[in-house]
Coordinates of C-alpha atoms and ligand atoms in Angstrom, one line a residue:
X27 CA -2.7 85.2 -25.5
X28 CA -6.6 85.1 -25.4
X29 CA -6.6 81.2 -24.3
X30 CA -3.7 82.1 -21.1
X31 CA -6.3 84.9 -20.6
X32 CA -9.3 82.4 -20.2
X33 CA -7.2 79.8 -18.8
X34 CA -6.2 82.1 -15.9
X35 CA -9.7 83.5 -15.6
X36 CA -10.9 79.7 -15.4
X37 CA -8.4 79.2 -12.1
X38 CA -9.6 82.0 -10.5
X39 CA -13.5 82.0 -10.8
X40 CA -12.9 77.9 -9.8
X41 CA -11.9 79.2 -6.6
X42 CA -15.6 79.5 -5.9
X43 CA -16.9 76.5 -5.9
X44 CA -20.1 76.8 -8.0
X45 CA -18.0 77.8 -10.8
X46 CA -16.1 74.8 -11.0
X47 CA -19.1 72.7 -12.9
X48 CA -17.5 69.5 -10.7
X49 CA -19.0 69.0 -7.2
X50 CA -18.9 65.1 -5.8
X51 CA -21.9 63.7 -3.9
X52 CA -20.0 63.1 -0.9
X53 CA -21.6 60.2 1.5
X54 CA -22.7 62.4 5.0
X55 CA -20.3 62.1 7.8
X56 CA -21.1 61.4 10.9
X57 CA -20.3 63.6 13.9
X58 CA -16.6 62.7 14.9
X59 CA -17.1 60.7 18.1
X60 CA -19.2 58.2 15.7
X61 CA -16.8 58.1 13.0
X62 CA -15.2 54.7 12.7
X63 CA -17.8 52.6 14.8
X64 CA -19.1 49.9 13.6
X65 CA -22.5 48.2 14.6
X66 CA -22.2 44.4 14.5
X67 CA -25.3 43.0 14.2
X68 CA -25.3 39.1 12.9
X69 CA -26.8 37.5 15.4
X70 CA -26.9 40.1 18.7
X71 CA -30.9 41.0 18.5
X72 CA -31.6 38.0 17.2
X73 CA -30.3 36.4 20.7
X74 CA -31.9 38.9 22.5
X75 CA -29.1 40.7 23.2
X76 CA -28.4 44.9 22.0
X77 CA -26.5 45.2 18.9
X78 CA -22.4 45.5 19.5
X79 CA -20.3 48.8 19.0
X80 CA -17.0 48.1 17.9
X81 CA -15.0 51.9 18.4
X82 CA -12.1 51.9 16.0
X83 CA -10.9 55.2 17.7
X84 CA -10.2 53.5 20.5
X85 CA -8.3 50.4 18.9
X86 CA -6.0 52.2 16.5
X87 CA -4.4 54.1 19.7
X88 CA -3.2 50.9 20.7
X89 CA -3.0 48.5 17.4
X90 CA -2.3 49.5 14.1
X91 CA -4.8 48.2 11.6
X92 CA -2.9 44.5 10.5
X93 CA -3.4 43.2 13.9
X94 CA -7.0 43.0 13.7
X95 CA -7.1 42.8 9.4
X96 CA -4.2 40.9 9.5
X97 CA -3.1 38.6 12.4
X98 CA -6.7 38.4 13.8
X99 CA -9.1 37.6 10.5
X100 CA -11.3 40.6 10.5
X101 CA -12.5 41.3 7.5
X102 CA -12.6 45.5 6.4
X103 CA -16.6 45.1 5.6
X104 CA -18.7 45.2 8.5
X105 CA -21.0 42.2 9.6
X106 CA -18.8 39.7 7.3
X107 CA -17.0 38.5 9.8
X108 CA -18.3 35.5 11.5
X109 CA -17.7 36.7 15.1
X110 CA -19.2 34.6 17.2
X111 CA -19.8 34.3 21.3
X112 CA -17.8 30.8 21.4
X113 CA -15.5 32.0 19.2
X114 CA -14.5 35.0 21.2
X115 CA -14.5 32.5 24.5
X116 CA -12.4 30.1 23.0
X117 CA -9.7 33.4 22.4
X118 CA -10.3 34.1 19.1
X119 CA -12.0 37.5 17.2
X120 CA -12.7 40.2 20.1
X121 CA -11.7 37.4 22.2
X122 CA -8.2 37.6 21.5
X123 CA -7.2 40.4 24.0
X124 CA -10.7 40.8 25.9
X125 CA -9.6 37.8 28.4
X126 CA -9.1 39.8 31.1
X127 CA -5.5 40.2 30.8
X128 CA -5.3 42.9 27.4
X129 CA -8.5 44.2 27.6
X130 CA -11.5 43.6 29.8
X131 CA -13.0 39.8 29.5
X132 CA -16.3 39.2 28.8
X133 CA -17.9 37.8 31.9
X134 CA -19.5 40.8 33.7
X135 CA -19.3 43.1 30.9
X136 CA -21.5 42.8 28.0
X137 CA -23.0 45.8 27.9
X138 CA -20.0 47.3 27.1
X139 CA -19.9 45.6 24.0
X140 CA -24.0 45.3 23.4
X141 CA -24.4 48.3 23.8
X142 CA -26.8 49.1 20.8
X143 CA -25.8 52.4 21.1
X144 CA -23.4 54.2 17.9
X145 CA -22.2 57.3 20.4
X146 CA -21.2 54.9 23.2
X147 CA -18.0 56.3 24.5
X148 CA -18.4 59.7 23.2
X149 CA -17.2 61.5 26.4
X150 CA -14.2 59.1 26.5
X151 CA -13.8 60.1 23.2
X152 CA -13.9 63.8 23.7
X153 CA -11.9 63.5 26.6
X154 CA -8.7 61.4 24.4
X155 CA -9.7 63.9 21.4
X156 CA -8.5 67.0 23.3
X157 CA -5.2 66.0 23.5
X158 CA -4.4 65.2 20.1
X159 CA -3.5 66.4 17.2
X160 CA -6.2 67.4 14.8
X161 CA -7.7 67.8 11.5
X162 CA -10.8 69.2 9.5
X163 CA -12.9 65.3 8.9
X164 CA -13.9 62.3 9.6
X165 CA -12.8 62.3 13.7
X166 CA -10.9 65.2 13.6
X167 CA -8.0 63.2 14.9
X168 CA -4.3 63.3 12.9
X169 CA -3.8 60.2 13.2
X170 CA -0.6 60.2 11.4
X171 CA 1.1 63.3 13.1
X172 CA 0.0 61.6 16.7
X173 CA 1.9 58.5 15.2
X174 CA 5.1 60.7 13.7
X175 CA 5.2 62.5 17.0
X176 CA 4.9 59.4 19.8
X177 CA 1.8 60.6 20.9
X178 CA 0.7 56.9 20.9
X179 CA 2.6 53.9 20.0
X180 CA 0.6 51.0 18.6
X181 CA 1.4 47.9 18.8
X182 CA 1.9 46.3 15.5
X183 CA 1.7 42.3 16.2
X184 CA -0.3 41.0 19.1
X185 CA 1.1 37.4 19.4
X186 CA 4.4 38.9 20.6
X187 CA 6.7 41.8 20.8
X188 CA 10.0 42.1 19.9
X189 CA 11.7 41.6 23.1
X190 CA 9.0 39.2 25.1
X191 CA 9.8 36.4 22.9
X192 CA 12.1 33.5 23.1
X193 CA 14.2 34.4 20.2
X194 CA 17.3 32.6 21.3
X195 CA 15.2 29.3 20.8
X196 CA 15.5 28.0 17.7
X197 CA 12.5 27.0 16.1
X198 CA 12.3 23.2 14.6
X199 CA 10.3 23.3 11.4
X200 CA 9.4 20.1 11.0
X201 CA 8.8 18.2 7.7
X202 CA 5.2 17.6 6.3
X203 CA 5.8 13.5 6.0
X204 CA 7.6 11.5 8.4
X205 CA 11.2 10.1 8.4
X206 CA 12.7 13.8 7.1
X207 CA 15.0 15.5 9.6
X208 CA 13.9 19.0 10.0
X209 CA 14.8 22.3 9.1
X210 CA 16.0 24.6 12.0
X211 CA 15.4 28.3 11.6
X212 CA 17.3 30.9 14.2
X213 CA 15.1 34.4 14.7
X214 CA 18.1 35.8 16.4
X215 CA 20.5 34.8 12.8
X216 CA 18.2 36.2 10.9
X217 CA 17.3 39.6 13.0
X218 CA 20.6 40.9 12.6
X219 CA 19.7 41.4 8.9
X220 CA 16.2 42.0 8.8
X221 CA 13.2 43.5 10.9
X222 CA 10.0 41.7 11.5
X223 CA 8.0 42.8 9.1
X224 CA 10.7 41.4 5.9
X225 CA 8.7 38.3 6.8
X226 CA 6.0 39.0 9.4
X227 CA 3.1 38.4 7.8
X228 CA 3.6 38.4 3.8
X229 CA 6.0 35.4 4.0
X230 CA 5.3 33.7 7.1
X231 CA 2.1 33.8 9.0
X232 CA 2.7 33.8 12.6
X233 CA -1.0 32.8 13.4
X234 CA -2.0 29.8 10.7
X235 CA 1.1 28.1 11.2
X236 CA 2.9 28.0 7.5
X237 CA 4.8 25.1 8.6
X238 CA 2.7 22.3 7.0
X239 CA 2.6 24.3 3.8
X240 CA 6.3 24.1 3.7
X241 CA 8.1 22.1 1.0
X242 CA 10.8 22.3 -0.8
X243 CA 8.9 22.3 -4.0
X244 CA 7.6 25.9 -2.9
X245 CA 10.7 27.0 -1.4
X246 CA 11.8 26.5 -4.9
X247 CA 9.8 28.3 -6.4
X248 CA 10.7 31.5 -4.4
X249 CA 7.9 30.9 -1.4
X250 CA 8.8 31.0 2.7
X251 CA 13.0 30.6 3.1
X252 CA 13.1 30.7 -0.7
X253 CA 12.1 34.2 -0.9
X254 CA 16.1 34.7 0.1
X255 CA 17.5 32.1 -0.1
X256 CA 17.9 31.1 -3.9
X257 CA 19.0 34.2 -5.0
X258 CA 20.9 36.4 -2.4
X259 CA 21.2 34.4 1.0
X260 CA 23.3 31.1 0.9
X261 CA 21.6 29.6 -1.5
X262 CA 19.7 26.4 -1.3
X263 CA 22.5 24.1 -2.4
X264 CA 23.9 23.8 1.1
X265 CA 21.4 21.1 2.7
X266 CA 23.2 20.9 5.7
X267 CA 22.6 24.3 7.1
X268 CA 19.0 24.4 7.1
X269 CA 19.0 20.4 7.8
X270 CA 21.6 19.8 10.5
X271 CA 20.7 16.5 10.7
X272 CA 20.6 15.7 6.9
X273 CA 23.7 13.4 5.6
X274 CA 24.1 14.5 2.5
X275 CA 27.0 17.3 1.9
Ligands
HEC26 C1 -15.5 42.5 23.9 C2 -16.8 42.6 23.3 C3 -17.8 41.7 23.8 C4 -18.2 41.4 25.0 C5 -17.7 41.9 26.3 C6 -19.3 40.4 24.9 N1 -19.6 40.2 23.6 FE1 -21.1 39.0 22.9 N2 -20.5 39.3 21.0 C7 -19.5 40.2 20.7 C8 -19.5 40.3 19.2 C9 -18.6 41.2 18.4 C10 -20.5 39.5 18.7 C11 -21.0 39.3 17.3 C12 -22.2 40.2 17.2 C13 -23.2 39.9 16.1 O1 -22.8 39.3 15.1 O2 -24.3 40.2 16.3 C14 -21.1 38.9 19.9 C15 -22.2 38.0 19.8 C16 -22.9 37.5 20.9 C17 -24.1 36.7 20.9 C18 -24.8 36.3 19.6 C19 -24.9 34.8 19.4 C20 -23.6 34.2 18.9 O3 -23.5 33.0 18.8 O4 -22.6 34.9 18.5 C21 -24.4 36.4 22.1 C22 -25.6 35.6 22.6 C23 -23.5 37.1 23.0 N3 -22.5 37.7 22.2 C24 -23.5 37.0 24.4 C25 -22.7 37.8 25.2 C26 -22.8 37.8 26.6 C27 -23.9 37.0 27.4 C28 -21.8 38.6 27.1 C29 -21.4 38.9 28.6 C30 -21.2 37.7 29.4 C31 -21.1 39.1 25.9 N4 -21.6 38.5 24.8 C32 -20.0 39.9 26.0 C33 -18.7 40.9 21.5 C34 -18.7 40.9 22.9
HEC27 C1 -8.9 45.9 17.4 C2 -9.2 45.4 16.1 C3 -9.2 46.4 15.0 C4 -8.3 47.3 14.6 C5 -7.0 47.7 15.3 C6 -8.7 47.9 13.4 N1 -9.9 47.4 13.0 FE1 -11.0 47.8 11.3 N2 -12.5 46.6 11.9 C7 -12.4 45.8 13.1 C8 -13.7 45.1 13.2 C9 -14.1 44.1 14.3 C10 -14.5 45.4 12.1 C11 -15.9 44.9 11.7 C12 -15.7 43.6 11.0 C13 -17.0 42.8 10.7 O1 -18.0 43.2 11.3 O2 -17.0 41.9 9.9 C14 -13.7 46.4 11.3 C15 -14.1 47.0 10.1 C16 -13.3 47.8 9.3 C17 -13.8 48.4 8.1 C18 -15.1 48.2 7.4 C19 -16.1 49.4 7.9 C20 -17.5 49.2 7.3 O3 -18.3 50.0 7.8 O4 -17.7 48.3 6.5 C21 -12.7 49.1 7.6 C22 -12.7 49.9 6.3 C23 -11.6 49.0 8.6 N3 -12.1 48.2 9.6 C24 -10.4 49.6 8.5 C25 -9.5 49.7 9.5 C26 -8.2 50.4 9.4 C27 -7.8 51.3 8.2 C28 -7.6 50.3 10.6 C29 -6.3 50.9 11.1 C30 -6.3 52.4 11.1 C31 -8.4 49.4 11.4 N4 -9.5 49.0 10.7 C32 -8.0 48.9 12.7 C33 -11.4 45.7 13.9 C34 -10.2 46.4 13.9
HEC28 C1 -6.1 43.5 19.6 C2 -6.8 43.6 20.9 C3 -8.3 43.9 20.9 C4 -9.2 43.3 20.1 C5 -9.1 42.3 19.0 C6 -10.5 43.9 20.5 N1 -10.2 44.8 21.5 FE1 -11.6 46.0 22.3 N2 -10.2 46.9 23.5 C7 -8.9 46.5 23.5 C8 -8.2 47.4 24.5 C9 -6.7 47.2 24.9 C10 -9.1 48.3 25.0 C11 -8.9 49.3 26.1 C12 -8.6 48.7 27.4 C13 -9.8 48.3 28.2 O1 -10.8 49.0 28.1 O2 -9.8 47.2 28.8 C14 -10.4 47.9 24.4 C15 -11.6 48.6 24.6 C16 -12.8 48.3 24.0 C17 -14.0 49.0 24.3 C18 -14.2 50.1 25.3 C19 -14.1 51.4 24.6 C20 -14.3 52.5 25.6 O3 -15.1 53.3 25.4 O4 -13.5 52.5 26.6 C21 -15.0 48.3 23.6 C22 -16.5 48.7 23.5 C23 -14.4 47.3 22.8 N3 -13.0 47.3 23.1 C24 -15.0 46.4 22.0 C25 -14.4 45.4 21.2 C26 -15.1 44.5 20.3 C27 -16.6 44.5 20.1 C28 -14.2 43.8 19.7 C29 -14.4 42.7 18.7 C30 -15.2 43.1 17.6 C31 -12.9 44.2 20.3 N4 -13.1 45.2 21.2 C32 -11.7 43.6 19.9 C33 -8.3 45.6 22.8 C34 -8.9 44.8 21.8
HEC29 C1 17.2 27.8 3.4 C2 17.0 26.6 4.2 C3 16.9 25.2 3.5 C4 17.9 24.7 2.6 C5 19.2 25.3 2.2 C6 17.4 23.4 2.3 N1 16.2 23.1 2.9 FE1 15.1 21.4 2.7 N2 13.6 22.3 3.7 C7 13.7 23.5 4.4 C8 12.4 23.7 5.1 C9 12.1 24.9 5.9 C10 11.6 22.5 4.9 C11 10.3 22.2 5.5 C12 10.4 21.7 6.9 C13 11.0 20.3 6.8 O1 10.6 19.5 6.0 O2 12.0 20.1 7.6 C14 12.4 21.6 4.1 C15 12.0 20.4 3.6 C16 12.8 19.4 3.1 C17 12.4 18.1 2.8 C18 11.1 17.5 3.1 C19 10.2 17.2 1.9 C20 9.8 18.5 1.1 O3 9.9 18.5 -0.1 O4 9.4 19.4 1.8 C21 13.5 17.5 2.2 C22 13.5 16.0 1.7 C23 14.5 18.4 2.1 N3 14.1 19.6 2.6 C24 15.7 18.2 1.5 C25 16.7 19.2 1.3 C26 17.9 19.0 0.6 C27 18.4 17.6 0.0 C28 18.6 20.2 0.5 C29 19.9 20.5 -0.2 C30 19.8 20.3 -1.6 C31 17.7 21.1 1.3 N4 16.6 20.5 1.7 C32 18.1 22.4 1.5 C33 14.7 24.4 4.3 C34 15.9 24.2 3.6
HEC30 C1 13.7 35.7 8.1 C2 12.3 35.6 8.3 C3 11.8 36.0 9.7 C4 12.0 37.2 10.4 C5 12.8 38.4 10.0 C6 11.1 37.0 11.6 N1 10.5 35.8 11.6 FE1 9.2 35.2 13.0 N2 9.0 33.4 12.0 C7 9.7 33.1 10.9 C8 9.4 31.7 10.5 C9 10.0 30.9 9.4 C10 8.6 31.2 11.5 C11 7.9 29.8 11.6 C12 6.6 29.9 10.8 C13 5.8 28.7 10.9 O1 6.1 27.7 11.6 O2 4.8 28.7 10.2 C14 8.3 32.3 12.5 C15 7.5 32.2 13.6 C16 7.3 33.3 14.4 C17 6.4 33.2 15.6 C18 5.7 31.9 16.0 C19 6.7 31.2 16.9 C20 6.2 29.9 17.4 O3 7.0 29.3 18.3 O4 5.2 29.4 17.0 C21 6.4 34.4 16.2 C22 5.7 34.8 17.4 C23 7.3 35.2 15.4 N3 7.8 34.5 14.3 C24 7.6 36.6 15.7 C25 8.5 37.3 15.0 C26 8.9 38.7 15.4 C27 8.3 39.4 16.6 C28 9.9 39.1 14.6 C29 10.7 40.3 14.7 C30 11.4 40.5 16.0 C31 10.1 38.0 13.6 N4 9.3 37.0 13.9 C32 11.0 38.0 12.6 C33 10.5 33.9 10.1 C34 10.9 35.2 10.5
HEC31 C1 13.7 37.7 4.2 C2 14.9 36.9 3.8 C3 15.1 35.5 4.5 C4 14.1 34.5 4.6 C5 12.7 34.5 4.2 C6 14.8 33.4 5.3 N1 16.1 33.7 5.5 FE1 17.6 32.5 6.3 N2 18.9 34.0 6.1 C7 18.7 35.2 5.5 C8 20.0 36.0 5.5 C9 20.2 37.4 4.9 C10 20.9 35.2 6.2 C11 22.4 35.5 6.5 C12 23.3 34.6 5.7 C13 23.4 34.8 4.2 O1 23.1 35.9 3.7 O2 23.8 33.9 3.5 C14 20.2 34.0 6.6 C15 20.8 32.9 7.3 C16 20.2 31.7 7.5 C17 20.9 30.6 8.2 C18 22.3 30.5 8.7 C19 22.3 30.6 10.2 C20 23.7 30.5 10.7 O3 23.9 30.7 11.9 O4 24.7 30.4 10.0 C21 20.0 29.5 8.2 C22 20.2 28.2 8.8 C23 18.7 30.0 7.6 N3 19.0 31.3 7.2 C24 17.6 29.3 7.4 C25 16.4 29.8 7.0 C26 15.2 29.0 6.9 C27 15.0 27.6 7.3 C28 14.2 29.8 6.4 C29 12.8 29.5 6.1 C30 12.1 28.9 7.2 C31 14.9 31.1 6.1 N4 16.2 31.1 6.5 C32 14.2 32.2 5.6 C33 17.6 35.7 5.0 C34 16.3 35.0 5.0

C-alpha cells in the first residue's frame, strides 16, 4: 500500500521537471529558419569564394531524403562529401538538377549557393512555413502530416518517374565476358507485381549500373534477379526465359 502510495506520489511530483532527478543536456537549436542548413565549406574560402548554404527545408519539399543520400552519393555528415565545382558541371552532386532545367544552373548564380550566410532564405522560408502544418522544434514544420495530407509531394527517384520512362523497352543486360547471349529483363512484366521500390535501390542501383556486377554465381546466391527468382518467381532452372537466345532447354 505504502510503495503504490510513493509510487503515485513519484508520477505526480515528476510532472515538474526538477523533480524528476533526469534532465538531458540537449545540443541548442537554432532558430527554425536555420534548422537543417548546412555550411559546406571544403574548399569555398579557400578559392576565394563565400562558404555554400545548402537549405534542407527547401529540398525535402520537393525530394525525399534517398535521392540525395541515396541515388545522388551524399553523405548524412556535412563537409564529407567531396563536392566539387567540376563535379557539379559535369552533372553530378548539386549539379545533378542545378543545370538549368530542375533547378537553377550555375552560370550566373553563385551567390546563391556561396552565400556564406546560414539565414539565407529565411523570408522564403517564413513565407512556405505559414502554410504548413506545424509543430513545437527543430523548424516547426510537420513534415510528416504535410506528406500524409498532399501538402507536398516529393519526388522519390530523380533519374526517372514512373510514367516518363520507356518501360515498354526491354532492357538487354548484357553478360560481363563476351560470347554469352544476354539476359532480357521487362520493367512492364515485372510492375504488374511489384512497385519500384521492391528493387529500386536495395537490389538494383539505377545510378552505378549493377549490370557488370551481375553473374550468375551472385544471382545464386540470392543477389539482383535471384532475390526472386530461386525461391518464389520461376525459378532459375528455366534458362531460356531470362536468355532468349540461350540453346539449352
Ligand atoms: C547549386 C549550388 C552552387 C552554385 C550555383 C555554384 N556552386 Fe560552386 N560549389 C557548390 C558546392 C556545394 C561546392 C563545394 C563547397 C566546398 O566544399 O567548399 C562548390 C565549390 C566551388 C568551388 C571550390 C573549389 C572546387 O574545386 O570545388 C569553386 C571555386 C566554386 N564552387 C565556384 C563556383 C562559381 C564560380 C559559381 C558560379 C559560376 C558557382 N560555384 C556556383 C555549389 C554551387
Ligand atoms: C537535394 C539533396 C538533399 C536532400 C533531398 C536531403 N539531403 Fe541531407 N544533405 C544533403 C547535403 C548536400 C548534405 C551535406 C553533405 C556534405 O556536406 O558532405 C546533407 C547532409 C545531411 C545530414 C548531415 C548534417 C550535418 O550537419 O552533419 C543529415 C543528417 C541529412 N542530410 C539528413 C537528411 C534527411 C533525413 C533528409 C530527408 C528528410 C535529407 N537529408 C534530404 C543533401 C540532401
Ligand atoms: C535533387 C535535385 C537537387 C539537388 C541535388 C540540389 N538542389 Fe538545390 N534546389 C533544387 C530545386 C528544385 C530548387 C528550387 C527551384 C529553384 O530555385 O530553381 C533548389 C533550390 C536551391 C536553393 C535556393 C533556395 C531558396 O532560398 O530558394 C539553394 C541555395 C540550393 N538549391 C542549393 C543547393 C546546393 C548547394 C546543392 C548541392 C549541395 C543543391 N542545391 C542540390 C534541386 C536540387
Ligand atoms: C531470372 C533470370 C535468369 C535465369 C532464369 C537464368 N539466368 Fe543466366 N543470367 C541472368 C542475368 C541477369 C545474367 C547477367 C547478364 C548476362 O550475362 O546476360 C546472367 C548471366 C549468365 C551467364 C554469364 C556468366 C555468368 O556467370 O554471369 C551465363 C553463362 C548464364 N547466365 C547461363 C544461364 C543458364 C545456363 C541458365 C539456366 C540454368 C540461366 N542462366 C538462367 C539471368 C538469368
Ligand atoms: C523486379 C525488379 C525491378 C523493378 C520492380 C523495377 N526495376 Fe528498374 N531496373 C531493374 C533492373 C534489373 C535494372 C537494370 C539494372 C542495371 O543494369 O544495373 C533496372 C534499371 C532501371 C533504370 C535504368 C534504365 C536504363 O536504361 O539504364 C531505371 C531508370 C529504372 N530501373 C527505374 C525504375 C522505376 C521508376 C521503377 C518503378 C516504376 C522500376 N525501375 C522498377 C529492376 C527493377
Ligand atoms: C523483386 C522480385 C524480382 C526480381 C528481383 C526479379 N524478378 Fe523477374 N519476375 C518476378 C515475378 C514475381 C515475376 C512473375 C512470374 C513468376 O512469378 O514466376 C517475374 C517474371 C520474370 C520474367 C518473365 C517475363 C514474361 O513475360 O514471362 C522474366 C524474363 C524475368 N522475371 C527476368 C528477371 C531478371 C532477368 C531479373 C534480374 C535482372 C529479375 N527478373 C528480377 C520477380 C522478380
Amino acid at each position: 500500500m505504502t510503495r503504490i502510495f510513493f509510487l503515485l506520489t513519484g508520477l505526480l511530483l515528476c510532472s515538474s521537471a526538477a523533480w524528476c532527478g533526469e534532465t538531458f543536456e540537449l545540443p541548442p537549436l537554432p532558430p527554425p529558419e536555420e534548422f537543417g542548413n548546412i555550411v559546406i565549406n571544403r574548399n569555398s574560402t579557400r578559392n576565394g569564394l563565400l562558404p555554400v548554404v545548402f537549405p534542407h527545408w527547401k529540398h525535402r519539399t520537393k525530394y525525399t531524403c534517398r535521392v540525395c543520400h541515396t541515388e545522388l552519393d551524399f553523405n548524412m555528415k556535412a563537409n564529407t562529401t567531396e563536392i566539387r565545382e567540376v563535379a557539379n558541371r559535369k552533372g553530378k552532386y548539386c549539379g545533378a538538377c542545378h543545370n538549368g532545367k530542375k533547378a537553377f544552373k550555375l552560370n550566373g548564380n553563385c551567390d546563391k549557393c556561396h552565400s556564406g550566410d546560414i539565414n539565407s532564405g529565411s523570408e522564403k522560408f517564413a513565407e512556405f512555413s505559414k502554410n504548413m502544418p506545424h509543430t513545437s522544434f527543430g523548424d516547426r514544420i510537420n513534415w510528416v502530416e504535410a506528406l500524409k495530407t498532399g501538402v507536398i509531394t516529393p519526388q522519390n527517384y530523380l533519374k526517372m518517374e514512373p510514367g516518363d520512362l520507356p518501360f515498354d523497352k526491354d532492357l538487354v543486360l548484357e553478360a560481363g565476358w563476351g560470347g554469352i547471349v544476354p539476359a532480357v529483363f521487362s520493367h512492364k512484366t515485372h510492375m504488374g507485381w511489384l512497385e519500384c521500390s521492391s528493387c529500386h535501390p536495395d537490389i538494383f542501383n539505377i545510378k552505378k549500373k549493377t549490370t557488370a556486377h551481375f553473374s550468375m554465381a551472385y544471382i545464386l546466391k540470392g543477389k539482383f534477379c535471384g532475390a526472386c527468382h530461386l525461391k518464389v518467381a520461376f525459378p532459375m532452372d528455366d534458362c531460356k526465359r531470362c536468355h532468349p537466345g540461350i540453346s539449352r532447354n
